[in-house]
PDB file of C-alpha atoms in Angstrom:
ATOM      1  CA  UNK A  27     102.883  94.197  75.043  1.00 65.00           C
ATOM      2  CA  UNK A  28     101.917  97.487  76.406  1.00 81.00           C
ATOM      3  CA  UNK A  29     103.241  98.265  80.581  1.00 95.00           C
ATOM      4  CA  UNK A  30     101.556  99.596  82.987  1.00 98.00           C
ATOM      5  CA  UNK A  31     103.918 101.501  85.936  1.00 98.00           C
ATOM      6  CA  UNK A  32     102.096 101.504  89.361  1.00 98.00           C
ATOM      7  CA  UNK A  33     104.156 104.259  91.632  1.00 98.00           C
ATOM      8  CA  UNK A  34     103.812 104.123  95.364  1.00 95.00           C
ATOM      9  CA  UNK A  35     104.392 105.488  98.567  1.00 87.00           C
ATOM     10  CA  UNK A  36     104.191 105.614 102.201  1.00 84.00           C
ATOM     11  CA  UNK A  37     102.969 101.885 103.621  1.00 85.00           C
ATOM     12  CA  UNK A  38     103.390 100.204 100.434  1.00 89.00           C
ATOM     13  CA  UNK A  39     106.783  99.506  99.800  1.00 82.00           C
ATOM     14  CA  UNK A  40     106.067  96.080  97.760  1.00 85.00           C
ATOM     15  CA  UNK A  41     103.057  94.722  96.459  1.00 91.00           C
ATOM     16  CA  UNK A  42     101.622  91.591  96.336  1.00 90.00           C
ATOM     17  CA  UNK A  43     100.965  90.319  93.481  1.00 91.00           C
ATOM     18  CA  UNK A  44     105.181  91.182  92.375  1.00 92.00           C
ATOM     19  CA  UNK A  45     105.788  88.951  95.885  1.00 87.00           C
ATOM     20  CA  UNK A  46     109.542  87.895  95.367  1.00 87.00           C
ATOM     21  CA  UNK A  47     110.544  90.007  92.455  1.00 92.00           C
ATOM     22  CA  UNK A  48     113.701  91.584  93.179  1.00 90.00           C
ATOM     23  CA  UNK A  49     114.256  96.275  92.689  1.00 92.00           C
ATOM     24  CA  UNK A  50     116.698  96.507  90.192  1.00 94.00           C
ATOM     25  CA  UNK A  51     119.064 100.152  89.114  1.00 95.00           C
ATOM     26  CA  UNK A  52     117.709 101.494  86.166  1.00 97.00           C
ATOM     27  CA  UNK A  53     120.151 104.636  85.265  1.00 98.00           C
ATOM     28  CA  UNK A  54     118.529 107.413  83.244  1.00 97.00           C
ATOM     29  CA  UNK A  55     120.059 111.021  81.951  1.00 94.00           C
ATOM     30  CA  UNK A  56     118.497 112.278  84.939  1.00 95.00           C
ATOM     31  CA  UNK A  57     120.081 109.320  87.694  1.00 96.00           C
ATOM     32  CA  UNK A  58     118.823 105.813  88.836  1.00 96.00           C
ATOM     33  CA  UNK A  59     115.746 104.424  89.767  1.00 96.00           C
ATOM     34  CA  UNK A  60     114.693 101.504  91.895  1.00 95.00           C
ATOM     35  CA  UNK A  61     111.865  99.760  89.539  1.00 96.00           C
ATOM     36  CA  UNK A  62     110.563  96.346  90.144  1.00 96.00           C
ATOM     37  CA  UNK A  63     108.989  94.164  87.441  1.00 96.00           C
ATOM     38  CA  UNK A  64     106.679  91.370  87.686  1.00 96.00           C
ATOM     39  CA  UNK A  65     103.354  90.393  86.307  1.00 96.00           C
ATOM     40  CA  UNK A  66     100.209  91.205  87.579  1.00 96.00           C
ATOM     41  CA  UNK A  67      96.521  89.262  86.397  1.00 95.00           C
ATOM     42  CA  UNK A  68      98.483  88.525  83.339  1.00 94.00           C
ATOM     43  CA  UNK A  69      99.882  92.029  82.493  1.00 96.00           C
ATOM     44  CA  UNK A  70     103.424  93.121  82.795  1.00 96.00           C
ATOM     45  CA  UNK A  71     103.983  95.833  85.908  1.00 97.00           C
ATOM     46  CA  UNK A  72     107.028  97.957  86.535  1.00 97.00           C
ATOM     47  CA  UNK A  73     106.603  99.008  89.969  1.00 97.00           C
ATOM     48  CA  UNK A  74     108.268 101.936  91.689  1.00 97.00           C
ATOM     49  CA  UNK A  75     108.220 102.921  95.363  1.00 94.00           C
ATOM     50  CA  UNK A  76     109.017 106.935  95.692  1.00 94.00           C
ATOM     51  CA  UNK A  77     110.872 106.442  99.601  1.00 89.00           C
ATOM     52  CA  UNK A  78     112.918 103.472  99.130  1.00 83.00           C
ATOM     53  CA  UNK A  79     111.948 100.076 100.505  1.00 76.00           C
ATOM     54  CA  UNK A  80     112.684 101.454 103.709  1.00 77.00           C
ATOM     55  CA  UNK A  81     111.015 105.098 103.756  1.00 79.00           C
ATOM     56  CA  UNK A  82     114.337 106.680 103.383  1.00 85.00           C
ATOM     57  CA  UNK A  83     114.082 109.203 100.946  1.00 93.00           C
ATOM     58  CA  UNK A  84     112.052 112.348 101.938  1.00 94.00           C
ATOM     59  CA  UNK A  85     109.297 113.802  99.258  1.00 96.00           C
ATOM     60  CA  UNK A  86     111.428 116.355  98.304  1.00 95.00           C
ATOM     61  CA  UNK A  87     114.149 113.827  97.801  1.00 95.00           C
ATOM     62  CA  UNK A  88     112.432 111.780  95.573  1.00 97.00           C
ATOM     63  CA  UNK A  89     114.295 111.958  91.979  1.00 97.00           C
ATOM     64  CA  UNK A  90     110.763 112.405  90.162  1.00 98.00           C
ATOM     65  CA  UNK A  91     112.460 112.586  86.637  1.00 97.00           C
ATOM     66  CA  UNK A  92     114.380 109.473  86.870  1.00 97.00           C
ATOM     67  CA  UNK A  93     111.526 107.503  88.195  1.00 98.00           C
ATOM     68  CA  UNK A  94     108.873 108.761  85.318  1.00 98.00           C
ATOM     69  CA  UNK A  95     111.699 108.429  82.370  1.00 98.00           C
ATOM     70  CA  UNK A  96     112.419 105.086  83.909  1.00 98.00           C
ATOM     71  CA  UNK A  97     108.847 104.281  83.602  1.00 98.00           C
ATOM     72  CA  UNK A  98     108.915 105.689  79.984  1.00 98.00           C
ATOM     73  CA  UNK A  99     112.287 103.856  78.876  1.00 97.00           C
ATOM     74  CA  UNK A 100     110.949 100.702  80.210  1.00 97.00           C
ATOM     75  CA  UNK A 101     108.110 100.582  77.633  1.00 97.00           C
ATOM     76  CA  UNK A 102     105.189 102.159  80.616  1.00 98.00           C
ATOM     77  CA  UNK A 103     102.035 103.705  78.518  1.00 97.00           C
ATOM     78  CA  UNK A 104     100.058 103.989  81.826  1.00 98.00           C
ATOM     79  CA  UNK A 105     100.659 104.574  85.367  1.00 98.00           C
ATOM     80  CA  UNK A 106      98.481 104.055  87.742  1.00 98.00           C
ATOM     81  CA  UNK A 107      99.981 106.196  91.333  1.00 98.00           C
ATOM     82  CA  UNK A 108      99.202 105.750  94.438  1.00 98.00           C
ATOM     83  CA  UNK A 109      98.698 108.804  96.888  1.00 97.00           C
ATOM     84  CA  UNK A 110      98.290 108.482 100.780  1.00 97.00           C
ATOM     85  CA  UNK A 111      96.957 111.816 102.062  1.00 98.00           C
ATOM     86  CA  UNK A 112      95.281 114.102 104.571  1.00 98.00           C
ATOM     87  CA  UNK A 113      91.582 114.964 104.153  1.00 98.00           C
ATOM     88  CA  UNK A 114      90.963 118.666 103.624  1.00 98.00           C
ATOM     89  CA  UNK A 115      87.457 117.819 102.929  1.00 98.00           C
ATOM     90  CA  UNK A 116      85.977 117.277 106.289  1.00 97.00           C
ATOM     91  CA  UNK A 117      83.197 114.202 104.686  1.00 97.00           C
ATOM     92  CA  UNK A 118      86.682 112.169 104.322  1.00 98.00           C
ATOM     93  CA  UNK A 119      87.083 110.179 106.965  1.00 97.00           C
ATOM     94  CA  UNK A 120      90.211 107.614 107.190  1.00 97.00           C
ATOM     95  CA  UNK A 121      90.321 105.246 105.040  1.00 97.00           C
ATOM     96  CA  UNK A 122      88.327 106.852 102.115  1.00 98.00           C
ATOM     97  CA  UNK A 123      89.371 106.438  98.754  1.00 98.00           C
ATOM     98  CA  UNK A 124      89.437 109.294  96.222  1.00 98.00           C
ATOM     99  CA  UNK A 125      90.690 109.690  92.797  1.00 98.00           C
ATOM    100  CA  UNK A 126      92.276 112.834  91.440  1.00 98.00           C
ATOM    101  CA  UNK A 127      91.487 114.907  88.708  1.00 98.00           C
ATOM    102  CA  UNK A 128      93.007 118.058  89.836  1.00 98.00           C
ATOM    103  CA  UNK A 129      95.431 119.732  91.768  1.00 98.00           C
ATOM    104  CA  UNK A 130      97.527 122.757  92.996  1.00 98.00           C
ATOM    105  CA  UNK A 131     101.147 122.551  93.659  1.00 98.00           C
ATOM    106  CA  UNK A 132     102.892 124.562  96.606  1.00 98.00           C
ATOM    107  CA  UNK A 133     105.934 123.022  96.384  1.00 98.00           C
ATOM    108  CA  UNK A 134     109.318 124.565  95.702  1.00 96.00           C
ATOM    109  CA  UNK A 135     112.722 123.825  94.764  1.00 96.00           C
ATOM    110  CA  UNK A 136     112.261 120.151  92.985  1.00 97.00           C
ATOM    111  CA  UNK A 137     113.178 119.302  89.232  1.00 95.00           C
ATOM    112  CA  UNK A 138     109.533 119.809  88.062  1.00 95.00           C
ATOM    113  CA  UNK A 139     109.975 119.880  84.022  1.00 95.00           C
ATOM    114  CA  UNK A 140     112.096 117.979  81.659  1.00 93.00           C
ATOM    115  CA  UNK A 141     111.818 121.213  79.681  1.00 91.00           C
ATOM    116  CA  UNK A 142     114.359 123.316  81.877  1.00 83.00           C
ATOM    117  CA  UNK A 143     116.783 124.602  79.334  1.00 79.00           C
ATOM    118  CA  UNK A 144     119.415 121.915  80.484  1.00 73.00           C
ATOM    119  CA  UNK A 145     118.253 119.075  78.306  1.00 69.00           C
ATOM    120  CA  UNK A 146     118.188 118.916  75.152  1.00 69.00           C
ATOM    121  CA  UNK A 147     115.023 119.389  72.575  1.00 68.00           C
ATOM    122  CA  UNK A 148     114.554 123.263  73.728  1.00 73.00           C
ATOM    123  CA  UNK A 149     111.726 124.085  76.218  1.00 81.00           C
ATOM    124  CA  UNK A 150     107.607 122.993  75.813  1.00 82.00           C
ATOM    125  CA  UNK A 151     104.606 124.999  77.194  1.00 89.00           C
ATOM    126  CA  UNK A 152     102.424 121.442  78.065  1.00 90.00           C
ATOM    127  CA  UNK A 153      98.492 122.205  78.962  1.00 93.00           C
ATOM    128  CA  UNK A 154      98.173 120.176  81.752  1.00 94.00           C
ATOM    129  CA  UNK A 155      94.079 120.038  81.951  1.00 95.00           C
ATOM    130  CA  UNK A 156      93.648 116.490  81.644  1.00 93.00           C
ATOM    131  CA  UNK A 157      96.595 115.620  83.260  1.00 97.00           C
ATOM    132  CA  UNK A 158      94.908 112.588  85.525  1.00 98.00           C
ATOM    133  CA  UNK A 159      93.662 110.309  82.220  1.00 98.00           C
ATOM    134  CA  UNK A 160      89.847 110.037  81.855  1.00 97.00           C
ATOM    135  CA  UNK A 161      89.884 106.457  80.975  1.00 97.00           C
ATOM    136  CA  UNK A 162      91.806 104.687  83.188  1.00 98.00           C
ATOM    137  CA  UNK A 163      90.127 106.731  85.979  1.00 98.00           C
ATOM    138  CA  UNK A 164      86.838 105.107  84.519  1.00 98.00           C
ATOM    139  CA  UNK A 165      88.260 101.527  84.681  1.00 98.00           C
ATOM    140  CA  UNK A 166      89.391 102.283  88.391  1.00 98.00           C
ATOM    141  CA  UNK A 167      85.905 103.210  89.245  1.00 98.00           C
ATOM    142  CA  UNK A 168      84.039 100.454  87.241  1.00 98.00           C
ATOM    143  CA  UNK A 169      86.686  97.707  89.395  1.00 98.00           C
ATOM    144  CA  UNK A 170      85.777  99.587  92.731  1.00 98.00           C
ATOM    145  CA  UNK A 171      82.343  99.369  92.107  1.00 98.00           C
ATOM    146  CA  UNK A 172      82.710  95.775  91.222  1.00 97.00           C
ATOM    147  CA  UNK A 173      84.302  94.766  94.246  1.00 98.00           C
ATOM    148  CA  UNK A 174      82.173  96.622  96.583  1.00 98.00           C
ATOM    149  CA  UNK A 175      84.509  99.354  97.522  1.00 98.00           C
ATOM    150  CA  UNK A 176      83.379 102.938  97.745  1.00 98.00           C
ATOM    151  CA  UNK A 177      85.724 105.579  95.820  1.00 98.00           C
ATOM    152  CA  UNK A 178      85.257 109.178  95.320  1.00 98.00           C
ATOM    153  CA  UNK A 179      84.922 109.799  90.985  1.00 97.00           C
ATOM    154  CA  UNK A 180      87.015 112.999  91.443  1.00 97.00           C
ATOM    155  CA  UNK A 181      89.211 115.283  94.446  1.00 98.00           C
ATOM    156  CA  UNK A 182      91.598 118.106  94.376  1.00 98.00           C
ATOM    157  CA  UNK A 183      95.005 117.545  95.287  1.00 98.00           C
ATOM    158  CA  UNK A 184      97.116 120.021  97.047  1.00 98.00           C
ATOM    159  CA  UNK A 185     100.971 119.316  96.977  1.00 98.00           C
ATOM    160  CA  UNK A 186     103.515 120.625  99.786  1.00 98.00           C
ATOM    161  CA  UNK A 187     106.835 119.772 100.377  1.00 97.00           C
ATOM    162  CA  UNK A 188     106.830 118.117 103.449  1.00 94.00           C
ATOM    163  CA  UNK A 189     108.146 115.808 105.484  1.00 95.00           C
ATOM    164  CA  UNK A 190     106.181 118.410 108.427  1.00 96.00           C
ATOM    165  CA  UNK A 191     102.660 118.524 108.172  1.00 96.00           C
ATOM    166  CA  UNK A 192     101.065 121.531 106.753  1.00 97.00           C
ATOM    167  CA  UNK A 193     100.192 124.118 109.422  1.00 97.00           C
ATOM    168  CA  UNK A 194      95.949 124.826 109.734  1.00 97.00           C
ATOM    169  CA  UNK A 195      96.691 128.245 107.823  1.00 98.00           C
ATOM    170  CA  UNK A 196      98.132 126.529 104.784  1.00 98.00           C
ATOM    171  CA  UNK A 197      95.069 124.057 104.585  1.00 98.00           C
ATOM    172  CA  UNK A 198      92.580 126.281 104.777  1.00 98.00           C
ATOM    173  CA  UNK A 199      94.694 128.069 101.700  1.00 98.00           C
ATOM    174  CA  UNK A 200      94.711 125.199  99.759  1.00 98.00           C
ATOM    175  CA  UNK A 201      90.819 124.918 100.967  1.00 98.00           C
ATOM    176  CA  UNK A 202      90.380 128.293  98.870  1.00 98.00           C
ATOM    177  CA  UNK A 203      91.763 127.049  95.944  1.00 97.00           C
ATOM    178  CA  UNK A 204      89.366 123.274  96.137  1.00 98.00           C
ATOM    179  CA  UNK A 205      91.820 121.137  97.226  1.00 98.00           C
ATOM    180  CA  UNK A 206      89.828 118.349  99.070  1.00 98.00           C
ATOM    181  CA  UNK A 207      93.242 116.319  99.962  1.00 98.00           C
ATOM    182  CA  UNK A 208      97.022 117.415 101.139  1.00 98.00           C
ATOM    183  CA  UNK A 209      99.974 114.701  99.894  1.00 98.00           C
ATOM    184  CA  UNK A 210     103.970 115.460  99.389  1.00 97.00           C
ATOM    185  CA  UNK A 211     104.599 113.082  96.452  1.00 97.00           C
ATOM    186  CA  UNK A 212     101.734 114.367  93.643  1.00 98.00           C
ATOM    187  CA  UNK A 213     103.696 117.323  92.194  1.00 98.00           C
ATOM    188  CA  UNK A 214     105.646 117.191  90.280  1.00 98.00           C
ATOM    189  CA  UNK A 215     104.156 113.909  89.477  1.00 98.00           C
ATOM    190  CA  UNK A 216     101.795 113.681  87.493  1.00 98.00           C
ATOM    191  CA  UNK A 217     103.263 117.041  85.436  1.00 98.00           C
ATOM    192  CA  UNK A 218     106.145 115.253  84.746  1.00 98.00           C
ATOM    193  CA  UNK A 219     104.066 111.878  83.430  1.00 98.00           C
ATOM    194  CA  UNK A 220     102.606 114.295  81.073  1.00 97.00           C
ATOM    195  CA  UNK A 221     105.380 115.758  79.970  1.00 96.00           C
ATOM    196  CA  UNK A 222     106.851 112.620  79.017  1.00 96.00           C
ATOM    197  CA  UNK A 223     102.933 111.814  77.321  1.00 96.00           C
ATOM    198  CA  UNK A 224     102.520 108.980  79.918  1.00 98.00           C
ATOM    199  CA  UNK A 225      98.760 108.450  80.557  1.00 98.00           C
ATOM    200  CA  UNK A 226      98.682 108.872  84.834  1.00 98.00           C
ATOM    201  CA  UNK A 227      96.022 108.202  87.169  1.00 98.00           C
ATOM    202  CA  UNK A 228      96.068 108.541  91.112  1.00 98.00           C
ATOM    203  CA  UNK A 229      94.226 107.040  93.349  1.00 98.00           C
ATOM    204  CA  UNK A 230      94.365 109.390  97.192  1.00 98.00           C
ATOM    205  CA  UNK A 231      93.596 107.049  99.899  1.00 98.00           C
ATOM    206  CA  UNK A 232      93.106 109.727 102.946  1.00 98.00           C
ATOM    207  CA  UNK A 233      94.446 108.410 106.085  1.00 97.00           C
ATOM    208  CA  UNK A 234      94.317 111.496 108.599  1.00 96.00           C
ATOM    209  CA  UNK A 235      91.994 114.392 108.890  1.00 97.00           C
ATOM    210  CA  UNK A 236      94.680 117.508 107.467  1.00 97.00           C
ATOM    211  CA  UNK A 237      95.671 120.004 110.184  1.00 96.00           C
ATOM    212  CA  UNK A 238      93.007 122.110 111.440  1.00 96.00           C
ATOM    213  CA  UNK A 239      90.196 120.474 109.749  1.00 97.00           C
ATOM    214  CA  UNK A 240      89.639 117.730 113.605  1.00 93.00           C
ATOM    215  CA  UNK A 241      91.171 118.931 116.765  1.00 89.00           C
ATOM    216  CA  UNK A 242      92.922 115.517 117.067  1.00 85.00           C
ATOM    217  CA  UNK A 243      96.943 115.646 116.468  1.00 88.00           C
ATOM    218  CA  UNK A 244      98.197 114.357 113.632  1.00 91.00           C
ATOM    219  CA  UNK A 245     100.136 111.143 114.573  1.00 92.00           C
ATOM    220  CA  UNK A 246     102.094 108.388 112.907  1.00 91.00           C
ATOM    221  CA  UNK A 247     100.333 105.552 115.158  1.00 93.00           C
ATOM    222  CA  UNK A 248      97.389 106.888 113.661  1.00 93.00           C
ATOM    223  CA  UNK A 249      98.521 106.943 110.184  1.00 94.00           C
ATOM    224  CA  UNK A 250     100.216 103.548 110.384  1.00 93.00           C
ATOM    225  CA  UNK A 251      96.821 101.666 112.121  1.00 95.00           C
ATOM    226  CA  UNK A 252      94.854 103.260 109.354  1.00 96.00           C
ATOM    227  CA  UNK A 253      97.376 102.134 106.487  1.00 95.00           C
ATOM    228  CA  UNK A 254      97.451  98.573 107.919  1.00 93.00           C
ATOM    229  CA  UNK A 255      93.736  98.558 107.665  1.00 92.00           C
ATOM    230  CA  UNK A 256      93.024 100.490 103.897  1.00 95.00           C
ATOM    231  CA  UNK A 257      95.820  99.545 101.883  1.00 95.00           C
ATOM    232  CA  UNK A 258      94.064  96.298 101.033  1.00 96.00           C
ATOM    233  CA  UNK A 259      91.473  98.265  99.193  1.00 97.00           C
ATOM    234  CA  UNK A 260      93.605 100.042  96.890  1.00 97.00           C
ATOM    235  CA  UNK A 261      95.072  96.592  96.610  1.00 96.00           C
ATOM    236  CA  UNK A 262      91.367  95.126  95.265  1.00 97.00           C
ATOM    237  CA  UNK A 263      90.604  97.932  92.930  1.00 98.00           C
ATOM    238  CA  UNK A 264      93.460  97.938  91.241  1.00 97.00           C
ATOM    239  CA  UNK A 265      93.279  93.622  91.152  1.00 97.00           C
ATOM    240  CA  UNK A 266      89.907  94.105  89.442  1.00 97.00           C
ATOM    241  CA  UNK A 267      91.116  96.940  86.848  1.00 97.00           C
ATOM    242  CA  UNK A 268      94.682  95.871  85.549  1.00 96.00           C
ATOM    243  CA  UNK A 269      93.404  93.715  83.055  1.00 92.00           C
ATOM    244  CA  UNK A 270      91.547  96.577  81.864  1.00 93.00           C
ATOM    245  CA  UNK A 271      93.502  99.122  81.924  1.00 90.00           C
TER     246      UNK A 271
END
């Protein structure tokens, strides 16, 4: 039977439905990941939080090549990600859901291709229009609907390094080029899951206005209360699409 890998990050560090299931090591050519297995509504999940069980690992930390060719060893066709983010968009207000089906990538200095010239099987040009996959992106929106929860059908995601927050100068760059949301953890990603032909979807759940776009600071208490309160909706829609997808 076919996997699906769900990968996660800030505020949810386990989920539910894998309640008791134990991370184990899974060493790849590229170093170990923490994956977690367990079934969800009947299908199997390998679940992967990018910071550690205890937000320890920085975004730029995050081995993004292990945790995809984990994924991809471990018999994942899909991959369902979950982004929390900043709203460049001024309509998104925390606690709105978007999905992705873009995105422009300012970071620098991570492992962002399997095809570096280290590995073997020689270096691939991969057209990456597409990269967030139609279909499951469908099923997510058909289970929100369902249940009642609004969700944005598409959004732009702009990827810094992090941990800071962007400055209001780099968001309103990343406003030229259409981002509508700012996250650490999307790039390299979703390259890398196609890269390695894994079908990826994201889900953004915005829970801050980005910098510059309110006058209020940007603050962790805010971020936190606003996690505690909207991570159960990510939770439903992806409850009421697994089967599916």
């Amino acid at each position: 039977m076919e996997k699906v890998g769900i990968i996660a990050g800030t505020g949810f560090y386990s989920l539910p439905a894998l309640a008791g299931n134990q991370a184990r090591k899974v060493t790849t050519s590229y170093g170990d990941a923490l994956v977690t297995a367990g079934k969800w509504n009947g299908v199997d999940i390998e679940f992967v939080t990018r910071h550690g069980a205890d937000h320890s690992v920085p975004p730029s930390k995050v081995n993004y090549r292990a945790n995809i060719t984990a994924l991809k060893e471990l018999g994942v066709t899909r991959v369902i990600a979950i982004n929390v983010v900043g709203g460049i968009d001024p309509t998104l207000k925390p606690g709105d859901l978007s999905l992705i089906d873009d995105f422009v990538d300012f970071t620098s200095g991570r492992e962002d291709t399997f095809f570096d010239g280290v590995q073997p099987g020689g270096v691939s040009h991969v057209d990456v229009v597409g990269a967030y996959d139609q279909e499951i992106r469908s099923k997510l929106l058909t289970a929100a609907k369902k249940v009642g929860i609004a969700l944005r059908e598409s959004g732009v995601y702009a990827g810094f390094n992090g941990p800071r927050f962007e400055t209001p100068a780099e968001i309103r760059l990343a406003a030229l080029a259409g981002a509508t949301v700012v996250g650490m953890t999307g790039c390299p990603e979703v390259t890398l899951a196609k890269e390695a032909a894994l079908r990826y979807a994201a889900i953004a759940l915005v829970v801050n206005p980005a910098a510059g776009v309110s006058d209020l600071p940007i603050t962790m208490e805010d971020i936190s209360a606003c996690l505690k309160e909207a991570t159960g909706k990510v939770i439903q829609i992806i409850d009421a699409a697994i089967g599916e997808i």
